[in-house]
Structures are given as C-alpha cells and as structure tokens.
Amino acid sequence: MKTIRASVIGFGAVGQGVAKVLLEKNDYLRSIGIDIRIVAIADSRTAVIDGEGVDLSAVLASKKEKGVVGTEKISGTGIIKSVDHELVIETTPTNINDGGVGLVNMFAAFEKSMDVVTSNKGPLALKYVELFEAANISGSSLKFEASVGGAMPVINLACETLAGNKILSMEGIFNGTCNYILSRMVEEHASYEQMLAEAQELGIAEADPSYDVEGIDTASKLVIVANAVFGMNASYKDVTVTGITRITPEALLLANVDGYAIKLIGEVNDGKINVAPKLVPLVHPLAVGGTLNVFSVQTDISGPITITGRGAGSIETASAILSDIISLYKQ
Amino acid sequence: MRVSMDLELKDIPGQLLLALKPISDFKGNLISVVHHHEKKTPRGTIPVQVLFEVKPDHLDDLISDLEERGVRVVSMDEKRYLEHGAVILIGHIVHTDIQDTIDQIDNTGYAEVVDLNLSMPKINMPSSASLKIDAVSKKDLQAVVELLKSIAREKDLLVIEPIESQLRLMK
C-alpha cells in the first residue's frame, strides 16, 4: 500500500466533488494499492489541517452548514509551502486574465517537488509551457484531464489510449451552458435572453455568463488541447473566438429547415484554434443536445473517433481528477 | 464543371481511344465511359456516353478537337456548379445592402447565390438569413465562404458556416 498525502486547494463544487468521490472510492483505491490521505483542505477563507488525515465527511458537512471548511486562517498557497505532502489537488476557480491563485499554487507545489492534479483551466491556458518546465525541473507530475470536458476523456484518450495514431484535427462542443441555451432556443423558439435567464435559474449558467457565452471557456479548453494533444505552443491570445450572444431563434429555425443545428464549436485544425457557432448536420454525431459535451478527433489510422458525455458537474469533474490520481500512483 | 456527352464513333478499331484523347489533352478528369457496341445506330456508328470534369474555358476547343477527329458530338449537357454550400447570416442583412452582398458573390465568376431565405422579426431587430451558394469546385466554395466572411466583417454580420468535417465532405 502506498500512502499519498494530499491537499485539496479550493473547495467549491469541484473540490467538494473530489472529497465525495474519495470517500466513495476509498475501498477501491486501497484495493489497487493507493491510500489517499487528505492532510489539508483550503477554501477561499479558511482551512483545515490534520497530518493523520482530515475527516472528509465532517469537512463536507461544515462547508454545507457553515460555508467554511474549518477554523485555520492559512491560505492554500501557505499550506503548499508549509505542510508536508506529495500531491496538490488544485481546484480553485479559473482566472483567465492572469492565472490567479491557481497559477501561484502550481508553481509553489513544483518548488516543493509535489505533483499537481488540477481542474483549473486558467493557468494551463496561459502558462502551459512554463508550468511543464517547472514540473520537469523538480521531477513533479502535472495532470489536468479535469480541465477539459469534465467526465469525457479528452486529453488521456488522445495522448494515451490512441497512442500510435497521429491526431489530425479535433472539433467539438466543450461548453454545456452554451449547448443548453442553443438547444432550448430551438425547442421553445425563444430568444437568447429568455433561455439564458432560464439557464441561470437552473444554475446551468453563472450570474455573469460572459465566460461561457462569449466562448472564453471553450477557448481556454482548446488552448490546453492544442498544447497537450497537438504539441502547439499556444496561449489564449492565439484563439479566434465568437460567442453565441448574437444567435437568433430565426437563425436556428432557418438552419433547422435546412437540416442543421447551430452549435458553439471549438476546433483545432491545421495549427489554427477557432471557436465559433457553426452549422452541424442534425444527423451528425456532434449534434448532441441539452448540456452534453461532445468531441471528435480525426486520426490518421483509426479515422474519426467521437466521444460524448457530461462536460461539467461536480462529481463528473471529480471523476476525471480521480482517474488522473490513479494513473499517477497505480503501480 | 461536369460535362456529359453523347458521342458517335465509326465502327473501326481505335475509335474509342481517339475520342478520349482530347479529354485527356485538355486536362479533363474522366468519370465514366459507357460504350454501347451492341446498339449500333442506323448510320452504322457506335454510341458512347462520357462523363468528365473540365475547366469551362477548355470546352469549346475540346469539342472542335473531337469533331476534327471525326467524332460526332450528338448532345451535351453541362453542369457548371458541382458544389453546394449553406450558410446562415445574422445581423442587419437588408440595411447593409443585401443586393451588394449577393452581387459580390455572383461577380466572382465561380460561385452564385441560388437561394435566400430571410426572416425579419421586427424593425430594428437583427434579421437572419439562410443562403445557399453553388460553386464550381470545393476550393471555390471555401473561397466564397471566406469572401462572405470578409464582407460580413465590414457589415458587422455574423456568418455561421458548416463544421470543418462537413465542409470536407460537402457535395
């Protein structure tokens, strides 16, 4: 049995999902020789530290009831710098302007030769090359399946499962919020504003939806894909981005009459990274509805391969973090 | 463009090769040849149907060449546009001179707007349109979509084009 001491930095939806998944999968993890001991958890205001292992159920209850994880006043970065452990599970919110605290945390972890498993897109979309350089220097691993496509295996599918194939291009729907709004606009023949409001009411869209509907979220994910799968040295500024805010119900109807759906499509093709609403034939495998995500890779020897699944959600994203942890520590 | 021709050949050896040579000489791409040796015409000639792609400006010379060789061209059907594309436009399509938008595409010489459906919900609200565009070749279809996108940038319209994998397959 290998004991891995880990911290969870960031305890929003994804961080809590990680705690739940670790509780649920504890026996399974031990059966494959992995003992994940969470020694510290931090949210944006408080922290809890216990070298013998934090009681995850108690922390989840405290977060639910009191809105905080504990009583300690140390920051996530402080924990990485001062608490001895091997793995940082970085689930702080994405900041696409400067990488935010997530970027600071990742560099701090590498300085201490810790491994990082993250769902945080911002640092990867901005400083992919620098992060991997820092990880390599300290002999650390950096895994980020959870940053792209939630439960869908995007990075690991292309880099590991399809090893030997050359990935020629990728296209897909990487944002469930946009997909929900566009799907509902067709169903209800309603305006963008109306269906955005509905999505906000259901918690599918944020109060400030610009990150999703302007295509920023999709663009960040594509930058990560471009770097990890296509070996490009891209950053967010290399993406041409058009969002869905101008789409009208009339346009959706006209497209439908011609046999098309309109979807916010992200594509990496020929060294170009592009996010824009596109016409997808209704019978095409990319034409999935609701909040689903989907992507297709074009490979040289296997042809096209399409995967669809839930692209967001607390447990779904945590499942991708779990798979990264297992692939890191499984003997 | 794609051309189908009904030819009549003399019933002597070497005539089929003689009839196909001009198509090859003018860089045509032969798609099918049907040789009806059993259906001899009352004139004693053999009917042959050929289907090929060739650049439009080579067609007249190709026909003269065939006739000089004694191959009779009985009938011909040409189809200039092989590729059919669809795009959606959103914005102030009419107020930004829709005639000009269409003219710019039609004036390329390699593509034409063949269908337009316009939806204008309210005055001052953005309208939406679906455009069908025919083009000579796949390359020309891509070129005309790029042209449309540059027109749209000037006129602040949103162009929604088919996904890449579909563009590659589109016929």
Short mmCIF file of C-alpha atoms in Angstrom, two decimals:
data_model
loop_
_atom_site.label_atom_id
_atom_site.label_comp_id
_atom_site.label_asym_id
_atom_site.label_seq_id
_atom_site.Cartn_x
_atom_site.Cartn_y
_atom_site.Cartn_z
CA MET A 1 0.00 0.00 0.00
CA LYS A 2 1.32 3.36 -0.99
CA THR A 3 0.15 6.27 1.14
CA ILE A 4 -0.13 9.54 -0.75
CA ARG A 5 -0.53 12.62 1.41
CA ALA A 6 -2.60 15.17 -0.50
CA SER A 7 -4.16 18.59 -0.11
CA VAL A 8 -7.33 19.88 -1.75
CA ILE A 9 -6.88 23.56 -2.54
CA GLY A 10 -10.18 25.13 -3.47
CA PHE A 11 -13.36 23.68 -2.01
CA GLY A 12 -16.12 24.80 -4.36
CA ALA A 13 -18.22 22.39 -6.42
CA VAL A 14 -15.23 20.51 -7.83
CA GLY A 15 -13.26 20.33 -4.55
CA GLN A 16 -16.33 19.00 -2.73
CA GLY A 17 -16.89 16.53 -5.58
CA VAL A 18 -13.33 15.28 -5.06
CA ALA A 19 -13.99 14.75 -1.34
CA LYS A 20 -17.19 12.83 -2.09
CA VAL A 21 -15.55 10.68 -4.76
CA LEU A 22 -12.59 9.89 -2.47
CA LEU A 23 -14.99 8.83 0.29
CA GLU A 24 -16.98 6.68 -2.11
CA LYS A 25 -13.95 5.12 -3.81
CA ASN A 26 -11.74 4.70 -0.75
CA ASP A 27 -12.09 0.91 -0.66
CA TYR A 28 -11.50 0.60 -4.38
CA LEU A 29 -8.40 2.80 -4.21
CA ARG A 30 -6.99 0.70 -1.37
CA SER A 31 -7.73 -2.47 -3.36
CA ILE A 32 -5.41 -1.23 -6.10
CA GLY A 33 -2.76 -0.23 -3.58
CA ILE A 34 -3.42 3.50 -3.30
CA ASP A 35 -4.16 5.17 0.03
CA ILE A 36 -5.01 8.83 -0.49
CA ARG A 37 -4.72 10.67 2.82
CA ILE A 38 -6.05 14.22 2.63
CA VAL A 39 -3.89 16.17 5.10
CA ALA A 40 -5.22 19.66 4.33
CA ILE A 41 -8.19 21.35 2.69
CA ALA A 42 -8.47 25.07 1.96
CA ASP A 43 -11.31 27.18 0.66
CA SER A 44 -11.03 30.88 -0.11
CA ARG A 45 -11.34 31.90 3.56
CA THR A 46 -10.41 29.03 5.89
CA ALA A 47 -8.51 25.77 6.08
CA VAL A 48 -8.35 22.51 7.96
CA ILE A 49 -5.09 20.63 8.52
CA ASP A 50 -4.55 17.17 10.02
CA GLY A 51 -1.42 15.15 9.37
CA GLU A 52 -3.27 11.95 10.31
CA GLY A 53 -5.93 12.58 7.67
CA VAL A 54 -8.78 15.07 7.55
CA ASP A 55 -12.29 13.71 8.20
CA LEU A 56 -13.80 14.36 4.76
CA SER A 57 -17.43 13.80 5.85
CA ALA A 58 -17.04 16.34 8.65
CA VAL A 59 -15.48 18.92 6.32
CA LEU A 60 -18.23 18.43 3.73
CA ALA A 61 -20.84 18.93 6.48
CA SER A 62 -19.08 22.01 7.82
CA LYS A 63 -18.88 23.52 4.31
CA LYS A 64 -22.59 22.83 3.79
CA GLU A 65 -23.73 24.18 7.16
CA LYS A 66 -21.31 26.98 7.93
CA GLY A 67 -19.98 27.75 4.47
CA VAL A 68 -16.37 27.16 5.53
CA VAL A 69 -14.13 24.10 5.77
CA GLY A 70 -12.53 24.83 9.14
CA THR A 71 -11.08 27.37 11.50
CA GLU A 72 -7.45 27.72 10.40
CA LYS A 73 -6.60 31.01 8.73
CA ILE A 74 -3.90 29.77 6.41
CA SER A 75 -4.20 30.18 2.61
CA GLY A 76 -3.94 27.34 0.09
CA THR A 77 -0.56 28.63 -1.02
CA GLY A 78 0.51 28.71 2.65
CA ILE A 79 -0.49 25.06 3.04
CA ILE A 80 1.51 24.04 -0.04
CA LYS A 81 4.55 25.86 1.35
CA SER A 82 4.34 24.68 4.96
CA VAL A 83 2.50 21.33 5.17
CA ASP A 84 4.43 18.21 4.16
CA HIS A 85 2.65 16.21 1.43
CA GLU A 86 3.12 14.74 -2.04
CA LEU A 87 0.05 15.71 -4.09
CA VAL A 88 -1.80 19.01 -4.56
CA ILE A 89 -5.35 18.68 -5.90
CA GLU A 90 -5.81 22.18 -7.28
CA THR A 91 -9.49 23.06 -7.74
CA THR A 92 -9.55 26.84 -7.25
CA PRO A 93 -11.72 28.85 -9.68
CA THR A 94 -10.31 29.60 -13.13
CA ASN A 95 -8.85 33.01 -13.79
CA ILE A 96 -8.18 33.54 -17.48
CA ASN A 97 -6.62 37.00 -17.11
CA ASP A 98 -3.52 36.20 -15.08
CA GLY A 99 -3.98 32.60 -13.94
CA GLY A 100 -4.95 33.80 -10.47
CA VAL A 101 -4.11 31.95 -7.29
CA GLY A 102 -4.15 28.62 -9.14
CA LEU A 103 -1.04 29.56 -11.07
CA VAL A 104 0.72 30.64 -7.87
CA ASN A 105 -0.28 27.37 -6.19
CA MET A 106 1.01 25.21 -9.05
CA PHE A 107 4.42 26.90 -9.14
CA ALA A 108 4.63 26.68 -5.32
CA ALA A 109 3.84 22.95 -5.49
CA PHE A 110 6.56 22.31 -8.07
CA GLU A 111 9.07 24.22 -5.97
CA LYS A 112 8.39 21.66 -3.21
CA SER A 113 8.58 18.77 -5.76
CA MET A 114 4.89 17.97 -5.27
CA ASP A 115 2.65 16.50 -8.00
CA VAL A 116 -0.36 18.52 -9.15
CA VAL A 117 -3.72 17.23 -10.40
CA THR A 118 -6.00 20.07 -11.43
CA SER A 119 -9.32 21.07 -12.96
CA ASN A 120 -8.17 24.69 -13.26
CA LYS A 121 -8.03 25.87 -16.89
CA GLY A 122 -6.67 29.38 -16.47
CA PRO A 123 -3.05 28.59 -15.54
CA LEU A 124 -2.80 25.92 -18.26
CA ALA A 125 -4.31 28.13 -20.95
CA LEU A 126 -1.89 30.94 -20.08
CA LYS A 127 1.36 29.27 -18.98
CA TYR A 128 1.30 25.70 -20.26
CA VAL A 129 4.94 25.54 -21.32
CA GLU A 130 6.26 27.34 -18.21
CA LEU A 131 4.27 25.03 -15.92
CA PHE A 132 5.65 21.90 -17.55
CA GLU A 133 9.18 23.29 -17.44
CA ALA A 134 8.83 23.93 -13.70
CA ALA A 135 7.33 20.45 -13.16
CA ASN A 136 10.13 18.79 -15.12
CA ILE A 137 12.86 20.61 -13.25
CA SER A 138 11.52 19.40 -9.89
CA GLY A 139 10.59 15.93 -11.16
CA SER A 140 6.90 16.57 -10.46
CA SER A 141 3.91 15.41 -12.49
CA LEU A 142 1.13 17.70 -13.70
CA LYS A 143 -2.18 16.10 -14.73
CA PHE A 144 -5.19 18.06 -15.97
CA GLU A 145 -7.79 15.77 -17.57
CA ALA A 146 -10.46 17.51 -15.45
CA SER A 147 -9.71 20.88 -17.06
CA VAL A 148 -11.20 19.83 -20.41
CA GLY A 149 -14.58 18.24 -20.99
CA GLY A 150 -15.46 17.15 -17.43
CA ALA A 151 -16.07 13.42 -17.41
CA MET A 152 -15.10 12.96 -21.08
CA PRO A 153 -11.60 11.55 -21.52
CA VAL A 154 -10.20 14.15 -23.91
CA ILE A 155 -6.50 14.50 -23.11
CA ASN A 156 -5.89 10.93 -21.99
CA LEU A 157 -7.83 9.50 -24.93
CA ALA A 158 -5.74 11.39 -27.45
CA CYS A 159 -2.39 11.08 -25.68
CA GLU A 160 -2.55 7.58 -24.24
CA THR A 161 -5.42 5.42 -25.46
CA LEU A 162 -4.87 6.37 -29.10
CA ALA A 163 -1.08 6.12 -28.84
CA GLY A 164 0.44 5.47 -32.24
CA ASN A 165 -2.22 7.46 -34.02
CA LYS A 166 -1.47 10.92 -35.29
CA ILE A 167 -4.31 13.22 -34.27
CA LEU A 168 -5.01 15.35 -37.34
CA SER A 169 -7.78 17.60 -36.04
CA MET A 170 -10.33 17.93 -33.28
CA GLU A 171 -13.74 19.56 -33.17
CA GLY A 172 -16.49 19.53 -30.63
CA ILE A 173 -18.83 21.12 -28.12
CA PHE A 174 -16.89 21.87 -24.93
CA ASN A 175 -19.39 24.07 -23.09
CA GLY A 176 -22.62 22.66 -21.70
CA THR A 177 -24.08 26.07 -20.85
CA CYS A 178 -23.98 27.24 -24.48
CA ASN A 179 -25.28 23.90 -25.70
CA TYR A 180 -28.19 24.11 -23.26
CA ILE A 181 -29.12 27.65 -24.28
CA LEU A 182 -28.97 26.91 -28.03
CA SER A 183 -30.87 23.62 -27.65
CA ARG A 184 -33.60 25.33 -25.61
CA MET A 185 -33.87 28.25 -28.06
CA VAL A 186 -34.74 25.71 -30.78
CA GLU A 187 -37.22 23.82 -28.58
CA GLU A 188 -39.05 26.90 -27.33
CA HIS A 189 -38.42 29.15 -30.33
CA ALA A 190 -37.37 31.66 -27.68
CA SER A 191 -34.80 34.43 -27.65
CA TYR A 192 -31.25 34.09 -26.40
CA GLU A 193 -32.03 36.36 -23.43
CA GLN A 194 -35.02 34.27 -22.34
CA MET A 195 -33.16 30.97 -22.44
CA LEU A 196 -30.11 32.47 -20.75
CA ALA A 197 -32.39 33.55 -17.90
CA GLU A 198 -33.81 30.03 -17.69
CA ALA A 199 -30.31 28.54 -17.60
CA GLN A 200 -29.35 30.96 -14.82
CA GLU A 201 -32.42 29.99 -12.84
CA LEU A 202 -31.47 26.31 -13.13
CA GLY A 203 -27.89 27.00 -12.10
CA ILE A 204 -26.59 25.95 -15.52
CA ALA A 205 -25.36 29.48 -16.30
CA GLU A 206 -23.50 31.80 -13.94
CA ALA A 207 -24.89 35.19 -12.84
CA ASP A 208 -22.18 36.68 -15.07
CA PRO A 209 -22.47 34.31 -18.03
CA SER A 210 -19.87 36.01 -20.24
CA TYR A 211 -17.18 33.41 -19.55
CA ASP A 212 -19.40 30.72 -21.08
CA VAL A 213 -21.47 32.53 -23.72
CA GLU A 214 -18.64 34.62 -25.16
CA GLY A 215 -16.73 31.40 -25.86
CA ILE A 216 -13.91 32.14 -23.38
CA ASP A 217 -14.37 28.83 -21.55
CA THR A 218 -14.31 26.85 -24.81
CA ALA A 219 -11.25 28.79 -26.00
CA SER A 220 -9.33 28.05 -22.77
CA LYS A 221 -10.05 24.34 -23.11
CA LEU A 222 -8.95 24.36 -26.73
CA VAL A 223 -5.64 26.00 -25.85
CA ILE A 224 -4.99 23.16 -23.40
CA VAL A 225 -5.92 20.60 -26.07
CA ALA A 226 -3.74 22.36 -28.66
CA ASN A 227 -0.74 22.19 -26.35
CA ALA A 228 -1.28 18.75 -24.85
CA VAL A 229 -2.55 16.86 -27.90
CA PHE A 230 -1.17 18.80 -30.86
CA GLY A 231 2.13 19.87 -29.31
CA MET A 232 1.48 23.51 -30.16
CA ASN A 233 2.91 26.28 -28.05
CA ALA A 234 -0.38 28.18 -27.94
CA SER A 235 -1.90 30.56 -25.45
CA TYR A 236 -5.32 32.12 -25.12
CA LYS A 237 -4.50 35.07 -27.41
CA ASP A 238 -3.95 32.67 -30.35
CA VAL A 239 -7.64 31.69 -30.46
CA THR A 240 -10.22 33.41 -32.67
CA VAL A 241 -13.39 33.49 -30.60
CA THR A 242 -17.02 34.23 -31.46
CA GLY A 243 -19.68 33.53 -28.84
CA ILE A 244 -23.39 32.74 -29.07
CA THR A 245 -24.90 36.04 -27.90
CA ARG A 246 -25.95 37.12 -31.40
CA ILE A 247 -27.73 33.89 -32.33
CA THR A 248 -31.42 34.46 -33.06
CA PRO A 249 -34.28 31.94 -32.85
CA GLU A 250 -34.99 32.72 -36.52
CA ALA A 251 -31.46 31.65 -37.49
CA LEU A 252 -31.89 28.40 -35.58
CA LEU A 253 -35.20 27.79 -37.36
CA LEU A 254 -33.77 28.51 -40.82
CA ALA A 255 -30.84 26.19 -40.09
CA ASN A 256 -33.23 23.51 -38.86
CA VAL A 257 -35.25 23.69 -42.08
CA ASP A 258 -32.02 23.04 -44.00
CA GLY A 259 -31.20 20.06 -41.76
CA TYR A 260 -28.72 21.78 -39.45
CA ALA A 261 -28.36 22.63 -35.77
CA ILE A 262 -26.31 25.65 -34.69
CA LYS A 263 -23.72 24.74 -32.02
CA LEU A 264 -20.81 26.56 -30.45
CA ILE A 265 -17.97 24.53 -31.93
CA GLY A 266 -14.36 24.60 -30.87
CA GLU A 267 -11.84 23.26 -33.33
CA VAL A 268 -8.11 22.71 -33.60
CA ASN A 269 -7.20 22.20 -37.21
CA ASP A 270 -4.12 22.91 -39.29
CA GLY A 271 -2.40 24.82 -36.49
CA LYS A 272 -5.44 27.09 -36.03
CA ILE A 273 -7.61 27.30 -32.94
CA ASN A 274 -11.10 28.60 -33.53
CA VAL A 275 -14.30 28.97 -31.51
CA ALA A 276 -17.48 29.96 -33.36
CA PRO A 277 -21.11 29.00 -33.82
CA LYS A 278 -21.25 26.51 -36.70
CA LEU A 279 -23.82 24.55 -38.66
CA VAL A 280 -23.85 20.90 -37.61
CA PRO A 281 -25.98 18.49 -39.69
CA LEU A 282 -28.80 17.15 -37.50
CA VAL A 283 -27.68 13.59 -38.25
CA HIS A 284 -24.01 14.29 -37.40
CA PRO A 285 -22.56 12.71 -34.23
CA LEU A 286 -21.65 16.21 -32.94
CA ALA A 287 -25.32 17.26 -32.92
CA VAL A 288 -25.98 16.44 -29.25
CA GLY A 289 -28.47 18.47 -27.20
CA GLY A 290 -29.03 19.63 -23.63
CA THR A 291 -25.93 20.28 -21.55
CA LEU A 292 -23.97 17.42 -23.16
CA ASN A 293 -20.47 17.89 -24.45
CA VAL A 294 -19.03 16.02 -27.41
CA PHE A 295 -15.87 15.93 -29.46
CA SER A 296 -14.44 14.17 -32.47
CA VAL A 297 -10.81 13.56 -33.24
CA GLN A 298 -9.68 12.79 -36.75
CA THR A 299 -6.82 10.27 -36.63
CA ASP A 300 -4.53 9.04 -39.38
CA ILE A 301 -5.00 5.30 -38.89
CA SER A 302 -8.23 4.97 -36.87
CA GLY A 303 -10.32 7.54 -38.76
CA PRO A 304 -12.75 9.66 -36.77
CA ILE A 305 -13.49 8.87 -33.12
CA THR A 306 -16.30 10.63 -31.27
CA ILE A 307 -16.91 10.78 -27.53
CA THR A 308 -19.89 12.35 -25.82
CA GLY A 309 -20.58 12.85 -22.13
CA ARG A 310 -21.18 15.27 -19.32
CA GLY A 311 -18.76 18.13 -19.67
CA ALA A 312 -19.29 19.70 -16.26
CA GLY A 313 -20.69 18.99 -12.84
CA SER A 314 -19.05 18.46 -9.52
CA ILE A 315 -18.89 14.63 -9.41
CA GLU A 316 -18.22 14.31 -13.16
CA THR A 317 -15.23 16.63 -12.98
CA ALA A 318 -14.04 14.92 -9.81
CA SER A 319 -14.14 11.61 -11.70
CA ALA A 320 -11.56 12.99 -14.12
CA ILE A 321 -9.39 14.08 -11.18
CA LEU A 322 -9.71 10.59 -9.71
CA SER A 323 -8.60 8.98 -12.98
CA ASP A 324 -5.54 11.26 -13.06
CA ILE A 325 -4.67 10.34 -9.45
CA ILE A 326 -4.96 6.63 -10.22
CA SER A 327 -2.85 6.89 -13.37
CA LEU A 328 -0.18 8.77 -11.38
CA TYR A 329 0.13 6.35 -8.46
CA LYS A 330 -1.04 2.97 -9.69
CA GLN A 331 1.92 0.60 -9.60
CA MET B 1 -17.50 21.83 -64.47
CA ARG B 2 -19.04 18.45 -65.12
CA VAL B 3 -19.97 17.57 -68.70
CA SER B 4 -21.86 14.61 -70.05
CA MET B 5 -21.66 13.95 -73.79
CA ASP B 6 -23.28 11.51 -76.21
CA LEU B 7 -20.77 10.72 -78.95
CA GLU B 8 -20.99 8.58 -82.08
CA LEU B 9 -17.90 6.68 -83.22
CA LYS B 10 -17.13 4.95 -86.52
CA ASP B 11 -17.19 1.16 -86.17
CA ILE B 12 -13.50 0.66 -86.84
CA PRO B 13 -10.70 -0.16 -84.35
CA GLY B 14 -9.07 2.62 -82.34
CA GLN B 15 -12.03 5.00 -82.31
CA LEU B 16 -12.66 4.98 -78.55
CA LEU B 17 -9.09 5.96 -77.80
CA LEU B 18 -9.37 8.66 -80.47
CA ALA B 19 -12.47 10.07 -78.74
CA LEU B 20 -10.97 10.07 -75.26
CA LYS B 21 -7.64 11.58 -76.23
CA PRO B 22 -8.95 15.22 -76.44
CA ILE B 23 -10.47 14.95 -72.95
CA SER B 24 -7.08 13.96 -71.60
CA ASP B 25 -5.29 16.60 -73.73
CA PHE B 26 -7.44 19.37 -72.23
CA LYS B 27 -6.75 18.07 -68.70
CA GLY B 28 -10.26 16.71 -68.24
CA ASN B 29 -10.97 14.23 -65.49
CA LEU B 30 -12.87 11.26 -66.89
CA ILE B 31 -15.59 9.97 -64.55
CA SER B 32 -17.34 7.35 -66.66
CA VAL B 33 -17.40 5.92 -70.18
CA VAL B 34 -20.23 3.72 -71.47
CA HIS B 35 -19.55 2.08 -74.82
CA HIS B 36 -22.75 0.74 -76.48
CA HIS B 37 -21.20 -1.57 -79.05
CA GLU B 38 -24.38 -3.62 -79.28
CA LYS B 39 -26.60 -0.59 -80.02
CA LYS B 40 -25.31 0.36 -83.42
CA THR B 41 -27.17 3.34 -84.90
CA PRO B 42 -28.91 3.19 -88.31
CA ARG B 43 -25.94 5.25 -89.55
CA GLY B 44 -23.65 2.36 -88.61
CA THR B 45 -21.98 4.30 -85.78
CA ILE B 46 -21.42 3.23 -82.16
CA PRO B 47 -22.96 5.43 -79.43
CA VAL B 48 -20.71 6.28 -76.46
CA GLN B 49 -21.62 8.26 -73.35
CA VAL B 50 -18.82 10.02 -71.50
CA LEU B 51 -18.91 11.95 -68.26
CA PHE B 52 -15.96 14.15 -67.27
CA GLU B 53 -14.89 17.28 -65.43
CA VAL B 54 -13.05 20.00 -67.27
CA LYS B 55 -12.33 23.71 -66.93
CA PRO B 56 -15.15 25.67 -68.63
CA ASP B 57 -12.80 27.65 -70.90
CA HIS B 58 -11.42 24.44 -72.44
CA LEU B 59 -14.77 23.04 -73.52
CA ASP B 60 -15.16 24.73 -76.93
CA ASP B 61 -11.66 23.71 -78.04
CA LEU B 62 -12.27 20.18 -76.83
CA ILE B 63 -15.45 19.89 -78.92
CA SER B 64 -13.70 21.23 -82.07
CA ASP B 65 -10.88 18.77 -81.50
CA LEU B 66 -13.34 15.87 -81.28
CA GLU B 67 -15.09 16.95 -84.46
CA GLU B 68 -11.80 17.34 -86.33
CA ARG B 69 -11.07 13.72 -85.44
CA GLY B 70 -14.38 12.64 -86.96
CA VAL B 71 -16.10 12.00 -83.63
CA ARG B 72 -19.67 13.26 -83.74
CA VAL B 73 -20.93 15.10 -80.66
CA VAL B 74 -24.65 14.29 -80.69
CA SER B 75 -25.65 16.04 -77.48
CA MET B 76 -24.08 17.62 -74.46
CA ASP B 77 -25.21 18.55 -71.00
CA GLU B 78 -23.06 20.68 -68.78
CA LYS B 79 -23.27 21.29 -65.10
CA ARG B 80 -21.13 24.19 -64.07
CA TYR B 81 -21.62 24.12 -60.31
CA LEU B 82 -20.67 20.90 -58.60
CA GLU B 83 -20.56 22.08 -55.02
CA HIS B 84 -23.50 23.24 -52.92
CA GLY B 85 -22.99 25.11 -49.68
CA ALA B 86 -25.24 26.56 -47.00
CA VAL B 87 -24.53 29.37 -44.56
CA ILE B 88 -26.57 31.37 -42.08
CA LEU B 89 -26.22 35.15 -41.73
CA ILE B 90 -27.33 37.17 -38.69
CA GLY B 91 -27.39 40.95 -38.39
CA HIS B 92 -28.76 43.93 -40.29
CA ILE B 93 -28.64 41.99 -43.52
CA VAL B 94 -31.06 44.11 -45.54
CA HIS B 95 -29.94 47.51 -44.29
CA THR B 96 -26.33 46.71 -45.12
CA ASP B 97 -27.30 46.35 -48.79
CA ILE B 98 -28.23 42.73 -49.37
CA GLN B 99 -28.04 43.28 -53.15
CA ASP B 100 -24.38 44.24 -52.81
CA THR B 101 -23.66 41.15 -50.68
CA ILE B 102 -25.20 38.87 -53.30
CA ASP B 103 -23.56 40.74 -56.21
CA GLN B 104 -20.12 40.37 -54.68
CA ILE B 105 -20.60 36.59 -54.57
CA ASP B 106 -22.19 36.33 -58.03
CA ASN B 107 -19.44 38.50 -59.55
CA THR B 108 -16.72 36.08 -58.50
CA GLY B 109 -17.46 34.04 -61.62
CA TYR B 110 -17.02 30.81 -59.66
CA ALA B 111 -19.98 30.93 -57.30
CA GLU B 112 -23.58 32.10 -57.15
CA VAL B 113 -26.21 32.65 -54.51
CA VAL B 114 -29.02 30.31 -55.60
CA ASP B 115 -31.40 30.58 -52.68
CA LEU B 116 -32.08 33.05 -49.91
CA ASN B 117 -34.50 32.76 -47.01
CA LEU B 118 -34.86 35.85 -44.91
CA SER B 119 -36.51 36.23 -41.53
CA MET B 120 -37.10 39.74 -40.19
CA PRO B 121 -38.83 39.56 -36.81
CA LYS B 122 -39.16 43.29 -36.04
CA ILE B 123 -37.96 46.64 -37.30
CA ASN B 124 -34.51 47.46 -35.89
CA MET B 125 -34.03 43.88 -34.70
CA PRO B 126 -31.30 41.85 -36.36
CA SER B 127 -32.60 39.66 -39.16
CA SER B 128 -31.49 36.15 -40.04
CA ALA B 129 -31.00 34.56 -43.43
CA SER B 130 -30.06 31.21 -44.85
CA LEU B 131 -28.06 31.36 -48.06
CA LYS B 132 -27.47 28.53 -50.49
CA ILE B 133 -24.39 29.00 -52.58
CA ASP B 134 -23.34 26.90 -55.57
CA ALA B 135 -19.70 26.88 -56.57
CA VAL B 136 -17.61 25.36 -59.34
CA SER B 137 -15.38 23.31 -57.03
CA LYS B 138 -14.76 22.59 -53.35
CA LYS B 139 -11.89 25.07 -53.38
CA ASP B 140 -14.14 27.74 -54.87
CA LEU B 141 -16.81 27.05 -52.25
CA GLN B 142 -14.27 27.57 -49.49
CA ALA B 143 -13.03 30.73 -51.20
CA VAL B 144 -16.53 32.15 -51.45
CA VAL B 145 -17.23 31.43 -47.78
CA GLU B 146 -14.03 33.31 -46.92
CA LEU B 147 -15.19 36.19 -49.17
CA LEU B 148 -18.56 36.20 -47.42
CA LYS B 149 -16.83 36.32 -44.04
CA SER B 150 -14.79 39.35 -45.08
CA ILE B 151 -17.95 41.09 -46.38
CA ALA B 152 -19.62 40.22 -43.08
CA ARG B 153 -16.79 41.77 -41.07
CA GLU B 154 -17.28 45.06 -42.94
CA LYS B 155 -21.04 44.97 -42.50
CA ASP B 156 -20.96 43.63 -38.93
CA LEU B 157 -22.84 40.44 -39.81
CA LEU B 158 -22.31 37.05 -38.22
CA VAL B 159 -21.63 34.19 -40.65
CA ILE B 160 -22.36 30.67 -39.45
CA GLU B 161 -20.73 28.09 -41.70
CA PRO B 162 -20.82 24.30 -41.60
CA ILE B 163 -18.32 22.48 -39.36
CA GLU B 164 -14.93 21.63 -40.89
CA SER B 165 -15.52 17.91 -41.25
CA GLN B 166 -18.74 18.70 -43.09
CA LEU B 167 -17.01 21.21 -45.40
CA ARG B 168 -14.58 18.47 -46.38
CA LEU B 169 -17.44 16.10 -47.21
CA MET B 170 -19.91 18.57 -48.68
CA LYS B 171 -21.14 17.82 -52.17
#
